[in-house]
XYZ file of C-alpha atoms in Angstrom:
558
model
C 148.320 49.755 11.281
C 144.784 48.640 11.358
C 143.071 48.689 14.573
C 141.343 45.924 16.753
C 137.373 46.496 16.034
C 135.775 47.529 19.888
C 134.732 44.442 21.308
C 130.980 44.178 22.096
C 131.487 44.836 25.835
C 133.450 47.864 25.431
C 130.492 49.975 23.243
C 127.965 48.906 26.270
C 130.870 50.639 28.853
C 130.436 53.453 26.449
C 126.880 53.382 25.722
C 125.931 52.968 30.063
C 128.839 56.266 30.646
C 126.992 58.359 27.861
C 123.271 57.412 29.549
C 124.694 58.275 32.843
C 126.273 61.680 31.939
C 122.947 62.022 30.077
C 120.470 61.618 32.717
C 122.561 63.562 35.617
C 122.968 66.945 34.754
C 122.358 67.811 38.413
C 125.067 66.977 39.464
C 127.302 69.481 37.828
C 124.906 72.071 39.097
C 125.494 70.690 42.467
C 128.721 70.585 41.802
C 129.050 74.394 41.002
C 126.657 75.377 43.613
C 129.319 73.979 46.509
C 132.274 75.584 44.543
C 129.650 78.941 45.159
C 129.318 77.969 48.525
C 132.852 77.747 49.319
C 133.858 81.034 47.986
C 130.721 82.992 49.946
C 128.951 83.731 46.738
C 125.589 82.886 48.456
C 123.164 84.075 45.666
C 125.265 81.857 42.716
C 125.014 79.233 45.091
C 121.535 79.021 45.631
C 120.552 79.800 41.840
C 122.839 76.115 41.363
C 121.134 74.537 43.972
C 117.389 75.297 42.400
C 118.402 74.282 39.326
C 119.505 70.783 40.385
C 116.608 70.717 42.756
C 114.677 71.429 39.452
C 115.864 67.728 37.836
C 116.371 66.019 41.354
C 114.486 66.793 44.417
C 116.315 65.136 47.467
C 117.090 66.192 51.055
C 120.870 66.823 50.678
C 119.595 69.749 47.763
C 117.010 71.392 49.910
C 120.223 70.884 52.739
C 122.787 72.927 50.982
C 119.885 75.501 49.533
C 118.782 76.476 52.828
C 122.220 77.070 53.771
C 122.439 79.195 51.351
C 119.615 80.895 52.279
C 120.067 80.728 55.865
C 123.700 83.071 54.651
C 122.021 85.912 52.823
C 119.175 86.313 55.686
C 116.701 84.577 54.176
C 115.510 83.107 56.853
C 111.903 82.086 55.683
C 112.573 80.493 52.667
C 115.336 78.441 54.698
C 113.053 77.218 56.848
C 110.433 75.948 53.953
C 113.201 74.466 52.256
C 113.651 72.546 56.031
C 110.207 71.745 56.849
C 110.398 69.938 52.933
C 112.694 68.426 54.286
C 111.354 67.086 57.774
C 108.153 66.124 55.121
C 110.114 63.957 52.525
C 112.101 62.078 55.164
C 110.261 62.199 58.280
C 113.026 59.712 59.758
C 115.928 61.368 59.045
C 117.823 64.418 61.461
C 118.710 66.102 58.674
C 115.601 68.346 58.223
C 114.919 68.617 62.249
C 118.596 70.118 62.600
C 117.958 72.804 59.653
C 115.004 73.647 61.107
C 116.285 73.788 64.494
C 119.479 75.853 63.723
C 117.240 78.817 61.457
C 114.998 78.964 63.758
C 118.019 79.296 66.969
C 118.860 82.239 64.627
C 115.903 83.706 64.618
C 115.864 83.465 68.827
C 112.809 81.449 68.319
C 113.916 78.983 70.699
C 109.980 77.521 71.773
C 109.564 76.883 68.236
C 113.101 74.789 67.959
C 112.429 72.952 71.040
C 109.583 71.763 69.364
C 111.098 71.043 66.493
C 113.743 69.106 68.503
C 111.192 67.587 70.133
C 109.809 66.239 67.088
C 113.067 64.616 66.005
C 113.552 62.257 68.960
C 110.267 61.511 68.459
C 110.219 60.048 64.952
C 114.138 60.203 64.301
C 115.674 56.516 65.059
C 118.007 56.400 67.624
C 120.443 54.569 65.684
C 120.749 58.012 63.348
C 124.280 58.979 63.346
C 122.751 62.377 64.394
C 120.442 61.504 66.981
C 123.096 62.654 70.018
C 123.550 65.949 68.299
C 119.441 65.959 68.151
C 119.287 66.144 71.988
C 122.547 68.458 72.528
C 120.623 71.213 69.895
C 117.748 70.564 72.238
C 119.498 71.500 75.315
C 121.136 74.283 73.892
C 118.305 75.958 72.914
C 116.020 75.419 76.149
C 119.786 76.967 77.579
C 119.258 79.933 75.165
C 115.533 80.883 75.961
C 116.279 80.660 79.792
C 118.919 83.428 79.320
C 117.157 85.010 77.081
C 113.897 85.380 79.417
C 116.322 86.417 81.938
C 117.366 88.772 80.304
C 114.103 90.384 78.729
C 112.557 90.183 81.832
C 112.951 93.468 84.234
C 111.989 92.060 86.950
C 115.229 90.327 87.356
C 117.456 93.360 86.714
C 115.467 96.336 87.931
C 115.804 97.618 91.341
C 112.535 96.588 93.613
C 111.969 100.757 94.315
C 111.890 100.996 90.627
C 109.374 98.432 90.341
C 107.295 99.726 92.905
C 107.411 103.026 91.304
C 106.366 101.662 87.684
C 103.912 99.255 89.410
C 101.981 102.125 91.336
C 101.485 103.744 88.568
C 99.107 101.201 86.913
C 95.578 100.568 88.308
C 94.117 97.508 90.093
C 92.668 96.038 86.678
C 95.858 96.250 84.840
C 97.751 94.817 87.171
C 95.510 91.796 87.165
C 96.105 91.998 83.424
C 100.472 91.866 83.943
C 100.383 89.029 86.296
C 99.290 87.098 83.137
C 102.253 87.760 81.285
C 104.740 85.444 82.508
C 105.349 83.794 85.869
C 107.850 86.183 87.103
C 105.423 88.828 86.628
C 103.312 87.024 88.873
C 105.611 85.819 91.250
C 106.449 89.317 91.859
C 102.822 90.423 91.721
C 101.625 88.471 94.349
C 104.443 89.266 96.886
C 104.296 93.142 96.105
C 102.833 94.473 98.850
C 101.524 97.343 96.714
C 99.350 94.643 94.371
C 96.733 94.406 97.362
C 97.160 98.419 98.542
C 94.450 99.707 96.046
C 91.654 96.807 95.833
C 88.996 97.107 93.082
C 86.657 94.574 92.739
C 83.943 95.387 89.942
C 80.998 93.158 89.203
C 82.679 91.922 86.213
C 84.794 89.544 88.549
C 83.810 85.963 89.848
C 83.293 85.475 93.414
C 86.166 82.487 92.988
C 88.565 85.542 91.531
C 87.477 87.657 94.778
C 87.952 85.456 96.877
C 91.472 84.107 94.900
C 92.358 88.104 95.063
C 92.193 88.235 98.904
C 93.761 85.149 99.525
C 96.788 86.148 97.947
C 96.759 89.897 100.294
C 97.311 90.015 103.693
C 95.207 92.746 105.688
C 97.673 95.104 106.780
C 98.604 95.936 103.254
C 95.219 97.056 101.813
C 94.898 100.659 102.187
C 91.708 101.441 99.823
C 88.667 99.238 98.855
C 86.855 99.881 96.233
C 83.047 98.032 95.323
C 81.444 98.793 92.112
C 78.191 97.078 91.019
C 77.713 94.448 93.401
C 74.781 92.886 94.572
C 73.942 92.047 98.327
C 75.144 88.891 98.491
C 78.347 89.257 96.963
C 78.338 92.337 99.096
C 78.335 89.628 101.880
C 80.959 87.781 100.521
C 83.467 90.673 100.332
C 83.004 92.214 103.352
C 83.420 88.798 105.703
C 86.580 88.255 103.417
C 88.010 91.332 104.580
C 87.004 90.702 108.110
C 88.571 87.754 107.972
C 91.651 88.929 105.835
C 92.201 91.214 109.031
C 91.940 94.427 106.914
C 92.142 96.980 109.449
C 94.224 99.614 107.704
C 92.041 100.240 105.448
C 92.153 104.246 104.460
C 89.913 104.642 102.029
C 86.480 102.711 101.093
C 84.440 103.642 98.045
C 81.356 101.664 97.779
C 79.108 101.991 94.511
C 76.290 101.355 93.158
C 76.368 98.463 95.584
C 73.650 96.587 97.496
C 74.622 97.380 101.052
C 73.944 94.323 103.661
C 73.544 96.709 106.919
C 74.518 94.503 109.521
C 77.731 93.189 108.376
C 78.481 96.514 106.582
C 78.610 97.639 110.174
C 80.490 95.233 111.310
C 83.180 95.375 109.325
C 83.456 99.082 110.149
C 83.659 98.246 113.586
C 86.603 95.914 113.385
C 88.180 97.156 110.019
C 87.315 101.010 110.286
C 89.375 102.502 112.887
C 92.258 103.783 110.317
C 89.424 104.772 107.801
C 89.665 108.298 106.650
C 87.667 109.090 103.322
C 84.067 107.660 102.848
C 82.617 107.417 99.373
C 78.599 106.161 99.160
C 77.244 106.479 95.597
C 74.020 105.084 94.532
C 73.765 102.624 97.156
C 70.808 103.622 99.419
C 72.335 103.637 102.778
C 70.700 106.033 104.829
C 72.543 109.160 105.355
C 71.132 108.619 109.283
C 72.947 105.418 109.121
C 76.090 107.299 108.307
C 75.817 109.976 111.073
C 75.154 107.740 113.693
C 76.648 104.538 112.802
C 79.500 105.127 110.932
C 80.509 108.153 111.986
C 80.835 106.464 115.391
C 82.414 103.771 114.802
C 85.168 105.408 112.392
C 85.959 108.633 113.930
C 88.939 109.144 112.042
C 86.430 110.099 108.817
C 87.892 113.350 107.181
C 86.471 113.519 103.695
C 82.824 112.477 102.498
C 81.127 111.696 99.420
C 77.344 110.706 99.486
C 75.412 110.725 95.947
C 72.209 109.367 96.550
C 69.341 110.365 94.005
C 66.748 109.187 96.494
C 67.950 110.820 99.680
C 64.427 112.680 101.162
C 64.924 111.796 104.590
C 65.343 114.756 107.473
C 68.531 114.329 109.888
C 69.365 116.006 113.032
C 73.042 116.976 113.514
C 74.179 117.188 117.312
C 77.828 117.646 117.270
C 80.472 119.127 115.690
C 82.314 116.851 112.808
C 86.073 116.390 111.506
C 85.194 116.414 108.233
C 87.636 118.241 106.132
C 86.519 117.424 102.202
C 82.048 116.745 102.159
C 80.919 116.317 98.588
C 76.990 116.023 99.042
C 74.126 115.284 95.957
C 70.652 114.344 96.578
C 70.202 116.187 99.753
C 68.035 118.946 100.828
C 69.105 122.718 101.532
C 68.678 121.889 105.394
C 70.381 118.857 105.344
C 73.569 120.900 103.215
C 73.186 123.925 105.946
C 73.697 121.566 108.990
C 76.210 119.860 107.561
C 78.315 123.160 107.280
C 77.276 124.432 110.513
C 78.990 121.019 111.933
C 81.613 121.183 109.606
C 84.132 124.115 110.760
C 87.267 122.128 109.006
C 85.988 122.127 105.708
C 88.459 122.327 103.048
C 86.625 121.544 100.162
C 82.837 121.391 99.708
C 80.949 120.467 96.693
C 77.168 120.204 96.450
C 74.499 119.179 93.951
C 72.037 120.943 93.884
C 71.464 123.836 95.996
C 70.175 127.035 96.975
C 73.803 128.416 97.226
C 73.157 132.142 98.093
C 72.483 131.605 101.722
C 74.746 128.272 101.468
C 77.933 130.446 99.877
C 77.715 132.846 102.231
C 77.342 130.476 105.434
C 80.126 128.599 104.376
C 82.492 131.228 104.097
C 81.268 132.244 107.745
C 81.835 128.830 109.449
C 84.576 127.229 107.600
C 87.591 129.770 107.600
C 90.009 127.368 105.722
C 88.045 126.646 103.781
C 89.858 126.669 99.900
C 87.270 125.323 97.352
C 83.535 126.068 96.790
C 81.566 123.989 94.049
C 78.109 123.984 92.881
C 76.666 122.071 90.227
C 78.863 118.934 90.098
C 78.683 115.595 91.575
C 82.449 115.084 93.031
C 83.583 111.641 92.447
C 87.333 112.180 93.876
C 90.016 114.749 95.293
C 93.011 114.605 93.125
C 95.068 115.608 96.305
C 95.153 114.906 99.835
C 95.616 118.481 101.470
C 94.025 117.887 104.775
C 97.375 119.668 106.645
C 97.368 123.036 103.814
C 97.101 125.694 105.790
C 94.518 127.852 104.005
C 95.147 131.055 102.769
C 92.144 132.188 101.259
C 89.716 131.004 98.950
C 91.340 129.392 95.823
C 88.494 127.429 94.147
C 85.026 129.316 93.481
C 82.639 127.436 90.734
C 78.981 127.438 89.627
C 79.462 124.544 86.637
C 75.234 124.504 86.407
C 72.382 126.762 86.641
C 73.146 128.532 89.702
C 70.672 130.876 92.009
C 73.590 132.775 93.614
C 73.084 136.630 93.801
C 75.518 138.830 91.752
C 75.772 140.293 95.234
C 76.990 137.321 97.049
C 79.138 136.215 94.461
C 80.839 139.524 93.546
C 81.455 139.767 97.467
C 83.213 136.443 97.861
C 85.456 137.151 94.916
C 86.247 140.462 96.382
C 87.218 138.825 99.565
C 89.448 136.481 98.253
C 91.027 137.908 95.147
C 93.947 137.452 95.892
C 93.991 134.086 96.646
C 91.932 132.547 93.834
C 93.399 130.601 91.313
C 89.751 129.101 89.508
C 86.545 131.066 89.092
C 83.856 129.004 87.064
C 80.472 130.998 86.552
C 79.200 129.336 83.798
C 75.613 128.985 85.569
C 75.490 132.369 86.865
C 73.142 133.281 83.928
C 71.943 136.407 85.815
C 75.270 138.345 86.009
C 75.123 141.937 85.027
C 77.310 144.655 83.304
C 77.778 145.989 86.805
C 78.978 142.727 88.484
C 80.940 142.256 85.586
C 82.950 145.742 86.113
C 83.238 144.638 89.574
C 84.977 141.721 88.773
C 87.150 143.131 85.485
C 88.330 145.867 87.847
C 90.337 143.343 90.518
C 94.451 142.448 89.622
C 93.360 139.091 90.319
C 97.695 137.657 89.736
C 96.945 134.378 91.280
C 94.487 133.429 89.121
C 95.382 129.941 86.564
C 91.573 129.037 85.025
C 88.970 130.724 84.248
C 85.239 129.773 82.809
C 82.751 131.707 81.862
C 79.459 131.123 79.330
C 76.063 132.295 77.494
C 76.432 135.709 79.354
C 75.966 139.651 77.518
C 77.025 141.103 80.402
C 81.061 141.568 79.933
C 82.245 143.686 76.606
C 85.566 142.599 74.688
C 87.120 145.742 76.637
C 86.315 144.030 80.086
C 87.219 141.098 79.011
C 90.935 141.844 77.862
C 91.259 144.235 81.139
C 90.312 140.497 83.227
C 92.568 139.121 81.016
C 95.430 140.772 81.106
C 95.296 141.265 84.868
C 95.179 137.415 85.052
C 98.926 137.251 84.826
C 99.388 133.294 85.571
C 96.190 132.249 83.069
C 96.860 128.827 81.998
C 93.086 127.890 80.808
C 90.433 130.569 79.368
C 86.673 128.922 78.682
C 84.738 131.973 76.841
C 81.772 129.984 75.092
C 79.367 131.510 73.495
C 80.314 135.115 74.080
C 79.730 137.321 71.751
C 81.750 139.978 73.148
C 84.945 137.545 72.721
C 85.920 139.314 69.500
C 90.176 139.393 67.714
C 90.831 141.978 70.519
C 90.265 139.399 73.278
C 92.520 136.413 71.427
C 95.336 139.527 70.694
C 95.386 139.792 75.006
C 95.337 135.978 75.261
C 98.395 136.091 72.824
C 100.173 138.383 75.589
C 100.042 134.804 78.448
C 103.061 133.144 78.533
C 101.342 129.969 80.611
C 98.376 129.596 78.529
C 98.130 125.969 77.529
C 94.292 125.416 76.803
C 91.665 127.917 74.982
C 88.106 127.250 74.585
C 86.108 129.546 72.741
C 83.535 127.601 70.711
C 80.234 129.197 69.535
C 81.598 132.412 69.581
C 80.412 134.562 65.935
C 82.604 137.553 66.013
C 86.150 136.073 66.125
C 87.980 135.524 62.821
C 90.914 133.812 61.193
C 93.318 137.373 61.622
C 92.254 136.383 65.469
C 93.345 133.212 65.459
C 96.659 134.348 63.608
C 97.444 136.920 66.318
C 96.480 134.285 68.948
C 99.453 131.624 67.589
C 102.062 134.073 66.453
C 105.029 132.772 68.183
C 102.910 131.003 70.492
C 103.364 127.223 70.555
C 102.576 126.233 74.082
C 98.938 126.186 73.388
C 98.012 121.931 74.037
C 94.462 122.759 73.160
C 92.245 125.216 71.313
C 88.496 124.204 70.538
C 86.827 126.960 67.970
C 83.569 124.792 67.206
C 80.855 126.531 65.453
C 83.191 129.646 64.708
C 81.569 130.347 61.633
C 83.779 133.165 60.590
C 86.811 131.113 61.058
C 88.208 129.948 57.443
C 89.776 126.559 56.601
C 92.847 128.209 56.212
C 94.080 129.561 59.548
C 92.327 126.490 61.071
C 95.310 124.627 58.769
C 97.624 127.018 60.302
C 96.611 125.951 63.852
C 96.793 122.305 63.334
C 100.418 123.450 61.529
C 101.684 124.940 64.714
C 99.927 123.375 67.306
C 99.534 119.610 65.929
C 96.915 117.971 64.885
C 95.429 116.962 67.662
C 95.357 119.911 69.717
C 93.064 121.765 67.507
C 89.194 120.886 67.547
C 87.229 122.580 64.652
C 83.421 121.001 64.138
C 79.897 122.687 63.330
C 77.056 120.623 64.866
């Protein structure tokens, strides 16, 4: 039976169905790419996906292709594949709610606020979408809330735990934290310990100053510190704490300052009466000023420091003071003897310079509790507050620079208290002979924790171990540039169980088989410094670094 011949129409139905499977192959990747999809094989999927994106790039590809990505973790290409998106069809929510819901995932909800933002701004309302555009939006401002509150230990710490972690930071840093967020400085500014330690440097504005003691209130500022200010800022500060009512103030360190006397004296009047340690550095304030002004008008004074390099002026001392801690520099020997004739309490004295024969031994005389003597270093601060020790003894004796005590003098104090001393420095006793030094070998000296001593022939390697191992509580040895500090001496250093730091630089006759008797089975060394050992060998400097770390050994030739 012959068949009909196709009618014209019917080879153009043919001819338009084989153009359009022609020119969309797409669509079977598509196709195969949601079949992927659908059975979680993520990787097939998105291989599909590029490969119809390849022949036709439209939003609903990029769509399913982040998806894909957005399932394996790929969370940056998922969010190109968006933002292509958002940039091809600026009108549309389909890009803004990709976008929005990679970057949720990420917990980068300021960025998909924005995002959101965005959307309602160019979307049109009449988007099928749009409602969902504004509930993502909510959502996520929802999310970031919780998740500040929950980042944020200020909300779930205890406030004595806070105070604690707080009080450990200085002044400047905590400037720096109530920048971090607005909790931080919420809590900041109502902390009572913010305003306790005040340090205002010259690097801060007068506004910031005077911002800075608007937010305190008086009673809670304890110490004020001043570096680097000029007089009329000097001004400033002290009528802001005059009128800030800070009258509990316990401790005021003032340097390199311009002092303004008449308000300075002032604001010890009203502000001073709780005022118990006195720093002056650099600021040429008469030390007369301070015995008759100050002095009277705080009372309560119990430790001084006064550095002034031009201090030539003569005072006359007529009473006895309650100073308990007097660091003096820039002062003459009769100005440094009165002061310790006055000065019974004395605790701790440190002076630069001085004639300390006469002064050691007239201090020992008048101040019987007293527990540290130190010549040769400018004091900037006591580490503790001990004005209620009861003194034992002696604990601290040091001579840091070029020192004109007698052997005599100095031998005789150590013999007096050594039993109580716990710190002998005479690296500026350049004078000290072989006798002194047998003298001071021959005491059991058990208290004794540090120990510095430099440049000197006087004390063989025998003396040395015999001081060494009589030490029993050593925790710090300085020997520099001794060349009587030989392998014997670092084989009784091995024998301390509480050494922790070792210093013997620039000395000739010590050796790597030293060094290996010094660490063998010790590792509670933190610091040994060998510089300019020349007989020391790279490899049992490598063995201390092994042992000790890295850090803790210093090895240089200058």
């Amino acid at each position: 039976m012959l068949k009909r011949p196709a009618s014209k129409n019917q080879n153009n139905d043919r001819s338009v169905k084989r153009m359009r499977t022609q020119t969309t192959p797409w669509k079977a990747a598509f196709e195969r790419g949601r079949k992927y999809f659908a059975d979680a094989l993520y990787e097939d999927a998105i291989v599909e996906f590029s490969q119809a994106i390849e022949s036709n790039q439209n939003i609903t590809l990029y769509d399913c292709r982040a998806a894909a990505y957005e399932k394996v973790g790929q969370y940056a290409k998922a969010l190109e594949d968006a933002m292509t998106m958002m940039k091809m069809a600026p009108d549309q929510s389909k890009g803004y709610l990709r976008a929005g819901k990679v970057l949720v995932v990420q917990e980068r909800f300021s960025k998909a606020i924005a995002v959101y933002e965005r959307a309602l701004k160019y979307v049109n309302k009449s988007d099928s979408r749009y409602a969902m555009l504004e509930t993502m939006q909510q959502r996520a401002k929802a999310s970031m809330k919780q998740q500040h509150k929950e980042y944020d230990f200020t909300k779930i710490l205890p406030y004595d735990i806070l105070h604690t972690i707080f009080a450990q930071v200085s002044f400047d840093r905590r400037i720096q934290c109530m920048a971090v967020c607005r909790s931080w400085r919420n809590f900041l500014k109502s902390w009572s310990g913010m305003w306790c330690n005040l340090h205002l440097t010259s690097a801060m504005s007068v506004y910031a100053i005077k911002q800075y003691m608007s937010y305190t209130t008086g009673r809670y500022v304890r110490q004020l510190c001043m570096t680097g200010q000029k007089k009329s800022r000097m001004n400033t500060i002290l009528q802001l704490g005059i009128d800030r009512d800070c009258h509990y103030i316990q401790s005021l360190d003032i340097v390199d300052c311009e002092i303004p006397g008449s308000v300075f004296l002032r604001f010890l009047r009203l502000m001073g009466k709780e005022l118990r340690s006195l720093k002056l550095v650099d600021t040429g304030l008469s030390l007369n000023v301070v015995i008759v002004h100050v002095f009277e008008s705080c009372p309560g004074i119990t430790q001084l420091i006064y550095h002034d390099a031009h201090s030539s002026e003569e005072i006359q001392l007529k009473k006895q003071l309650n100073l308990t801690h007097l660091s003096l520099s820039g002062t003459s020997h009769d100005i440094q003897q009165q002061f310790i004739q006055h000065c019974p309490h004395l605790i701790r004295l440190s002076l630069y310079p001085s004639k300390c024969d006469d002064i050691l031994t007239l201090a020992l005389k008048n101040c019987p509790k007293l527990i540290e003597f130190t010549i040769g270093k400018r004091t900037e601060y006591w580490m503790t507050d001990d004005n209620n020790k009861v003194s034992k003894g002696l604990q601290q004796l040091a001579f840091q620079s070029h020192s004109d005590v007698s052997e005599r003098s100095l031998i005789t104090a150590i013999e007096m208290n050594y039993n109580t001393l716990q710190v002998i420095d005479i690296r500026g006793c350049y004078t000290f002979s072989t006798s002194a030094a047998n003298r001071l070998t021959s005491l059991p000296m058990t208290h004794l924790r540090e120990v510095y001593i430099q440049s000197t022939a006087a004390f063989s390697d025998n003396q040395l171990c015999e001081l060494i191992r009589s030490a029993t509580a050593l925790e710090t040895v300085h020997l520099q540039s001794m060349p009587s500090v030989t392998n014997a001496v670092l084989e009784a250093l091995a024998e301390q169980q509480f050494l922790r730091r070792i210093d013997i630089s620039n000395c000739p006759n010590v050796t790597g088989l030293g060094i290996r008797q010094l660490l063998h089975d010790k590792h509670m060394i933190q610091c040994l410094v060998i510089n300019n050992c020349t007989n020391i060998r790279p490899d049992a400097v490598s063995l201390a670094r092994e042992k000790l770390g890295r850090n803790a050994v210093e090895f240089k030739f200058e």
